[in-house]
PDB file of C-alpha atoms in Angstrom:
ATOM      1  CA  MET T  17     166.111   0.072  64.256  1.00  0.00           C
ATOM      2  CA  ARG T  18     163.823   3.726  65.076  1.00  0.00           C
ATOM      3  CA  LYS T  19     162.613   3.899  61.571  1.00  0.00           C
ATOM      4  CA  TYR T  20     160.924  -0.083  61.505  1.00  0.00           C
ATOM      5  CA  SER T  21     159.726   0.820  65.193  1.00  0.00           C
ATOM      6  CA  LEU T  22     157.835   3.497  63.938  1.00  0.00           C
ATOM      7  CA  PHE T  23     156.419   2.304  61.139  1.00  0.00           C
ATOM      8  CA  ILE T  24     155.220  -1.012  63.579  1.00  0.00           C
ATOM      9  CA  PHE T  25     153.541   1.930  65.696  1.00  0.00           C
ATOM     10  CA  LEU T  26     152.167   3.166  63.563  1.00  0.00           C
ATOM     11  CA  VAL T  27     150.621   0.289  62.164  1.00  0.00           C
ATOM     12  CA  PHE T  28     149.727  -1.229  65.482  1.00  0.00           C
ATOM     13  CA  PHE T  29     147.864   2.063  65.634  1.00  0.00           C
ATOM     14  CA  THR T  30     146.142   2.756  62.518  1.00  0.00           C
ATOM     15  CA  ALA T  31     144.592  -1.409  62.877  1.00  0.00           C
ATOM     16  CA  ARG T  32     143.571  -0.154  66.716  1.00  0.00           C
ATOM     17  CA  ALA T  33     141.831   2.927  65.479  1.00  0.00           C
ATOM     18  CA  PHE T  34     140.315   0.918  62.736  1.00  0.00           C
ATOM     19  CA  SER T  35     139.035  -1.956  65.366  1.00  0.00           C
ATOM     20  CA  GLN T  36     137.636   0.491  67.691  1.00  0.00           C
ATOM     21  CA  THR T  37     135.283   2.258  64.602  1.00  0.00           C
ATOM     22  CA  GLU T  38     134.361  -0.430  62.935  1.00  0.00           C
ATOM     23  CA  SER T  39     132.909  -1.493  66.756  1.00  0.00           C
ATOM     24  CA  VAL T  40     131.895   1.246  67.084  1.00  0.00           C
ATOM     25  CA  THR T  41     129.836   0.956  62.921  1.00  0.00           C
ATOM     26  CA  SER T  42     128.432  -1.559  64.255  1.00  0.00           C
ATOM     27  CA  ARG T  43     126.459  -0.887  66.262  1.00  0.00           C
ATOM     28  CA  PHE T  44     124.296   1.470  63.720  1.00  0.00           C
ATOM     29  CA  TYR T  45     121.932  -0.196  61.509  1.00  0.00           C
ATOM     30  CA  PHE T  46     120.633   0.553  58.431  1.00  0.00           C
ATOM     31  CA  PRO T  47     116.364  -0.393  58.450  1.00  0.00           C
ATOM     32  CA  GLY T  48     115.101   0.517  55.048  1.00  0.00           C
ATOM     33  CA  MET T  49     110.700  -1.051  54.205  1.00  0.00           C
ATOM     34  CA  VAL T  50     108.045  -0.848  51.281  1.00  0.00           C
ATOM     35  CA  GLY T  51     104.667  -1.387  52.578  1.00  0.00           C
ATOM     36  CA  VAL T  52     100.922  -0.582  52.367  1.00  0.00           C
ATOM     37  CA  ASN T  53      98.998   2.461  54.106  1.00  0.00           C
ATOM     38  CA  LEU T  54      94.733   2.111  55.110  1.00  0.00           C
ATOM     39  CA  HIS T  55      93.740   4.455  56.447  1.00  0.00           C
ATOM     40  CA  LEU T  56      91.506   4.014  59.313  1.00  0.00           C
ATOM     41  CA  TYR T  57      87.636   4.923  59.244  1.00  0.00           C
ATOM     42  CA  ASP T  58      87.378   8.580  58.034  1.00  0.00           C
ATOM     43  CA  GLN T  59      84.063  10.065  58.094  1.00  0.00           C
ATOM     44  CA  HIS T  60      84.566  12.688  54.920  1.00  0.00           C
ATOM     45  CA  GLN T  61      87.421  10.981  52.692  1.00  0.00           C
ATOM     46  CA  HIS T  62      87.395   7.144  51.448  1.00  0.00           C
ATOM     47  CA  TYR T  63      90.965   6.554  50.880  1.00  0.00           C
ATOM     48  CA  LYS T  64      92.388   3.425  49.225  1.00  0.00           C
ATOM     49  CA  ARG T  65      94.889   1.421  50.223  1.00  0.00           C
ATOM     50  CA  GLY T  66      98.822   4.240  49.662  1.00  0.00           C
ATOM     51  CA  PHE T  67     102.070   3.521  49.696  1.00  0.00           C
ATOM     52  CA  VAL T  68     104.606   3.338  52.720  1.00  0.00           C
ATOM     53  CA  LEU T  69     108.660   4.157  52.822  1.00  0.00           C
ATOM     54  CA  ASN T  70     110.453   2.987  55.611  1.00  0.00           C
ATOM     55  CA  THR T  71     114.800   5.035  55.987  1.00  0.00           C
ATOM     56  CA  ALA T  72     115.213   4.813  59.346  1.00  0.00           C
ATOM     57  CA  ILE T  73     118.151   4.877  61.165  1.00  0.00           C
ATOM     58  CA  GLU T  74     119.535   3.185  64.682  1.00  0.00           C
ATOM     59  CA  TYR T  75     121.427   2.930  67.373  1.00  0.00           C
ATOM     60  CA  ARG T  76     121.576  -0.931  68.944  1.00  0.00           C
ATOM     61  CA  PRO T  77     124.388  -1.062  72.741  1.00  0.00           C
ATOM     62  CA  ASP T  78     126.289  -3.935  72.601  1.00  0.00           C
ATOM     63  CA  ASP T  79     124.435  -6.753  74.249  1.00  0.00           C
ATOM     64  CA  LYS T  80     121.199  -4.720  75.395  1.00  0.00           C
ATOM     65  CA  PRO T  81     117.488  -5.789  74.584  1.00  0.00           C
ATOM     66  CA  LEU T  82     116.861  -1.448  74.244  1.00  0.00           C
ATOM     67  CA  PHE T  83     117.682   0.735  71.614  1.00  0.00           C
ATOM     68  CA  PHE T  84     117.607   4.182  69.646  1.00  0.00           C
ATOM     69  CA  ARG T  85     115.732   4.705  66.311  1.00  0.00           C
ATOM     70  CA  PHE T  86     115.189   8.227  64.143  1.00  0.00           C
ATOM     71  CA  ASN T  87     112.343   7.201  61.108  1.00  0.00           C
ATOM     72  CA  TYR T  88     112.161   8.944  58.204  1.00  0.00           C
ATOM     73  CA  ASP T  89     108.699   7.399  57.497  1.00  0.00           C
ATOM     74  CA  ALA T  90     106.831   8.396  53.487  1.00  0.00           C
ATOM     75  CA  VAL T  91     103.206   7.493  53.116  1.00  0.00           C
ATOM     76  CA  SER T  92     101.245   9.102  49.900  1.00  0.00           C
ATOM     77  CA  SER T  93      97.347   7.504  49.849  1.00  0.00           C
ATOM     78  CA  ASN T  94      94.940   8.690  46.926  1.00  0.00           C
ATOM     79  CA  TYR T  95      91.009   9.969  47.883  1.00  0.00           C
ATOM     80  CA  LYS T  96      88.081  10.529  46.790  1.00  0.00           C
ATOM     81  CA  SER T  97      85.774  13.551  49.445  1.00  0.00           C
ATOM     82  CA  ASP T  98      82.171  13.615  49.805  1.00  0.00           C
ATOM     83  CA  ALA T  99      81.073  16.809  48.025  1.00  0.00           C
ATOM     84  CA  GLY T 100      79.669  19.636  50.000  1.00  0.00           C
ATOM     85  CA  LEU T 101      81.192  18.548  53.214  1.00  0.00           C
ATOM     86  CA  TYR T 102      84.139  20.992  54.324  1.00  0.00           C
ATOM     87  CA  GLN T 103      87.678  19.260  54.303  1.00  0.00           C
ATOM     88  CA  GLN T 104      91.110  19.816  54.610  1.00  0.00           C
ATOM     89  CA  THR T 105      91.417  20.317  50.558  1.00  0.00           C
ATOM     90  CA  ASN T 106      88.966  21.101  48.194  1.00  0.00           C
ATOM     91  CA  VAL T 107      90.133  18.731  46.420  1.00  0.00           C
ATOM     92  CA  GLN T 108      87.562  15.846  45.768  1.00  0.00           C
ATOM     93  CA  ASN T 109      90.051  13.348  44.080  1.00  0.00           C
ATOM     94  CA  GLY T 110      93.334  13.734  44.771  1.00  0.00           C
ATOM     95  CA  THR T 111      96.525  12.079  46.298  1.00  0.00           C
ATOM     96  CA  LEU T 112      97.250  12.683  50.029  1.00  0.00           C
ATOM     97  CA  HIS T 113     101.618  12.355  51.198  1.00  0.00           C
ATOM     98  CA  VAL T 114     102.290  12.868  54.978  1.00  0.00           C
ATOM     99  CA  ASN T 115     105.665  12.734  55.853  1.00  0.00           C
ATOM    100  CA  TYR T 116     106.513  11.844  59.994  1.00  0.00           C
ATOM    101  CA  PHE T 117     110.228  12.982  61.424  1.00  0.00           C
ATOM    102  CA  ILE T 118     110.408  10.891  64.876  1.00  0.00           C
ATOM    103  CA  ALA T 119     112.491   9.695  66.779  1.00  0.00           C
ATOM    104  CA  GLY T 120     111.605   6.305  69.747  1.00  0.00           C
ATOM    105  CA  LEU T 121     113.174   3.645  71.681  1.00  0.00           C
ATOM    106  CA  GLY T 122     112.239   0.146  71.681  1.00  0.00           C
ATOM    107  CA  TYR T 123     112.981  -3.323  72.928  1.00  0.00           C
ATOM    108  CA  ARG T 124     114.180  -5.895  70.698  1.00  0.00           C
ATOM    109  CA  LYS T 125     114.999  -9.320  71.879  1.00  0.00           C
ATOM    110  CA  LYS T 126     116.817 -12.532  69.934  1.00  0.00           C
ATOM    111  CA  ILE T 127     116.585 -16.370  70.057  1.00  0.00           C
ATOM    112  CA  LYS T 128     119.612 -17.095  67.469  1.00  0.00           C
ATOM    113  CA  GLY T 129     118.713 -16.381  63.806  1.00  0.00           C
ATOM    114  CA  ILE T 130     115.092 -14.544  64.954  1.00  0.00           C
ATOM    115  CA  GLY T 131     113.929 -11.648  66.612  1.00  0.00           C
ATOM    116  CA  TRP T 132     111.323  -9.649  67.524  1.00  0.00           C
ATOM    117  CA  TYR T 133     110.816  -5.781  68.611  1.00  0.00           C
ATOM    118  CA  ILE T 134     108.270  -3.826  69.805  1.00  0.00           C
ATOM    119  CA  LEU T 135     108.762  -0.268  69.471  1.00  0.00           C
ATOM    120  CA  ALA T 136     107.689   3.604  70.348  1.00  0.00           C
ATOM    121  CA  GLN T 137     108.007   6.978  68.640  1.00  0.00           C
ATOM    122  CA  THR T 138     106.674  10.144  68.711  1.00  0.00           C
ATOM    123  CA  GLY T 139     108.004  13.972  66.462  1.00  0.00           C
ATOM    124  CA  LEU T 140     107.039  15.819  63.560  1.00  0.00           C
ATOM    125  CA  GLU T 141     103.844  14.782  60.935  1.00  0.00           C
ATOM    126  CA  GLN T 142     103.498  16.392  58.080  1.00  0.00           C
ATOM    127  CA  ARG T 143     100.660  16.728  55.647  1.00  0.00           C
ATOM    128  CA  ASN T 144     100.631  17.584  52.040  1.00  0.00           C
ATOM    129  CA  TYR T 145      97.665  17.928  49.983  1.00  0.00           C
ATOM    130  CA  ASP T 146      96.568  20.064  47.147  1.00  0.00           C
ATOM    131  CA  GLN T 147      94.131  23.332  47.193  1.00  0.00           C
ATOM    132  CA  VAL T 148      92.773  25.017  43.997  1.00  0.00           C
ATOM    133  CA  SER T 149      92.184  28.782  43.645  1.00  0.00           C
ATOM    134  CA  GLY T 150      90.881  30.915  41.463  1.00  0.00           C
ATOM    135  CA  SER T 151      87.769  32.060  39.345  1.00  0.00           C
ATOM    136  CA  ALA T 152      86.714  32.164  35.040  1.00  0.00           C
ATOM    137  CA  VAL T 153      89.401  33.818  35.054  1.00  0.00           C
ATOM    138  CA  GLY T 154      92.300  30.864  35.422  1.00  0.00           C
ATOM    139  CA  TYR T 155      92.939  28.747  38.915  1.00  0.00           C
ATOM    140  CA  VAL T 156      95.584  27.804  40.710  1.00  0.00           C
ATOM    141  CA  ILE T 157      97.133  24.458  42.426  1.00  0.00           C
ATOM    142  CA  ASN T 158      98.672  25.514  45.694  1.00  0.00           C
ATOM    143  CA  GLN T 159     100.552  22.814  47.672  1.00  0.00           C
ATOM    144  CA  VAL T 160      99.252  23.633  51.402  1.00  0.00           C
ATOM    145  CA  SER T 161     101.593  22.378  53.893  1.00  0.00           C
ATOM    146  CA  LYS T 162     100.556  20.981  57.747  1.00  0.00           C
ATOM    147  CA  LYS T 163     102.223  19.826  61.031  1.00  0.00           C
ATOM    148  CA  GLN T 164     101.491  18.651  63.798  1.00  0.00           C
ATOM    149  CA  LEU T 165     102.822  16.238  66.213  1.00  0.00           C
ATOM    150  CA  ALA T 166     103.079  12.566  65.421  1.00  0.00           C
ATOM    151  CA  PHE T 167     103.027   9.501  66.775  1.00  0.00           C
ATOM    152  CA  LYS T 168     104.042   5.289  65.872  1.00  0.00           C
ATOM    153  CA  LEU T 169     103.592   2.480  67.619  1.00  0.00           C
ATOM    154  CA  ALA T 170     104.738  -0.565  65.688  1.00  0.00           C
ATOM    155  CA  GLY T 171     106.649  -4.340  65.877  1.00  0.00           C
ATOM    156  CA  GLY T 172     108.804  -6.127  64.055  1.00  0.00           C
ATOM    157  CA  PHE T 173     109.988  -9.803  63.144  1.00  0.00           C
ATOM    158  CA  GLU T 174     113.810 -10.339  62.177  1.00  0.00           C
ATOM    159  CA  TYR T 175     115.516 -13.290  60.400  1.00  0.00           C
ATOM    160  CA  TYR T 176     118.954 -12.707  60.701  1.00  0.00           C
ATOM    161  CA  LEU T 177     120.623 -14.102  57.392  1.00  0.00           C
ATOM    162  CA  ALA T 178     123.615 -13.237  58.128  1.00  0.00           C
ATOM    163  CA  GLN T 179     125.080 -11.589  61.962  1.00  0.00           C
ATOM    164  CA  HIS T 180     124.454  -7.884  61.041  1.00  0.00           C
ATOM    165  CA  PHE T 181     121.956  -8.235  58.028  1.00  0.00           C
ATOM    166  CA  ALA T 182     118.387  -9.787  58.208  1.00  0.00           C
ATOM    167  CA  LEU T 183     115.696  -9.138  56.839  1.00  0.00           C
ATOM    168  CA  VAL T 184     112.439  -7.605  58.456  1.00  0.00           C
ATOM    169  CA  ALA T 185     108.668  -7.501  58.425  1.00  0.00           C
ATOM    170  CA  GLU T 186     107.058  -4.738  60.517  1.00  0.00           C
ATOM    171  CA  PRO T 187     103.008  -3.404  60.829  1.00  0.00           C
ATOM    172  CA  ALA T 188     102.778  -0.413  62.566  1.00  0.00           C
ATOM    173  CA  PHE T 189     100.100   2.625  63.597  1.00  0.00           C
ATOM    174  CA  TYR T 190     100.217   6.118  63.106  1.00  0.00           C
ATOM    175  CA  PRO T 191      97.360   6.942  65.768  1.00  0.00           C
ATOM    176  CA  ASN T 192      95.580  10.667  64.892  1.00  0.00           C
ATOM    177  CA  LEU T 193      95.285  11.491  68.765  1.00  0.00           C
ATOM    178  CA  ILE T 194      95.723  15.555  68.443  1.00  0.00           C
ATOM    179  CA  TYR T 195      94.585  17.269  65.800  1.00  0.00           C
ATOM    180  CA  LYS T 196      91.625  16.271  64.568  1.00  0.00           C
ATOM    181  CA  ARG T 197      90.868  19.497  62.319  1.00  0.00           C
ATOM    182  CA  TYR T 198      93.605  18.791  60.209  1.00  0.00           C
ATOM    183  CA  SER T 199      91.669  15.199  59.462  1.00  0.00           C
ATOM    184  CA  SER T 200      88.753  13.430  61.043  1.00  0.00           C
ATOM    185  CA  SER T 201      90.876  10.155  60.140  1.00  0.00           C
ATOM    186  CA  ASN T 202      92.078   7.797  63.683  1.00  0.00           C
ATOM    187  CA  GLY T 203      94.876   6.872  62.004  1.00  0.00           C
ATOM    188  CA  ASN T 204      97.308   4.904  59.501  1.00  0.00           C
ATOM    189  CA  LEU T 205      98.140   1.184  60.288  1.00  0.00           C
ATOM    190  CA  THR T 206     101.154   0.156  57.120  1.00  0.00           C
ATOM    191  CA  LEU T 207     102.470  -3.534  56.303  1.00  0.00           C
ATOM    192  CA  SER T 208     105.936  -3.160  55.590  1.00  0.00           C
ATOM    193  CA  VAL T 209     108.838  -5.456  54.654  1.00  0.00           C
ATOM    194  CA  GLY T 210     112.175  -5.199  53.851  1.00  0.00           C
ATOM    195  CA  PHE T 211     115.799  -5.024  55.204  1.00  0.00           C
ATOM    196  CA  THR T 212     117.988  -3.509  58.091  1.00  0.00           C
ATOM    197  CA  THR T 213     122.687  -3.901  57.925  1.00  0.00           C
ATOM    198  CA  THR T 214     125.255  -2.160  58.955  1.00  0.00           C
ATOM    199  CA  LEU T 215     127.500  -0.202  57.416  1.00  0.00           C
ATOM    200  CA  PHE T 216     130.116  -2.472  57.767  1.00  0.00           C
TER     201      PHE T 216
END
């Protein structure tokens, strides 16, 4: 009898622990999106339309409109520089890669299967570009990295296909407010589409 009681207790305890874990994990969402990037006015470099990859982890407290999100966003754009002007790089035709590591607070409203949100984040921006050095003997291409404070303002539209799975469209703006010496661009404007879901 004692063996059966112990077995029932272990099954009940395990089931209860699993249900609590499932409840906690259902609060964590993992948005993933891809999209296009447009550089706003830059007086020295002329950017083409670029590519953006958005990955994130988001925590949603139960039945609360506020949420917290950490993003890793990767933006890349080809550019052509004006000849003879001082630039952040001496490569006149190249690709600029920008990585954003940012976190912040958002507000979400859901009505049945439709949701919308606004989001403000700040963190670190890392800009990577090539620079050429050398002489008539030979040349070396080095990748230069610059860091600065980053900001992101975003809004999103969600269509829920299931309780914890939604298709997402997110326009976002990354203003360049602080360190203009790394770029004369006024910032990046992106439009991304993808999905958000929980692990369990």
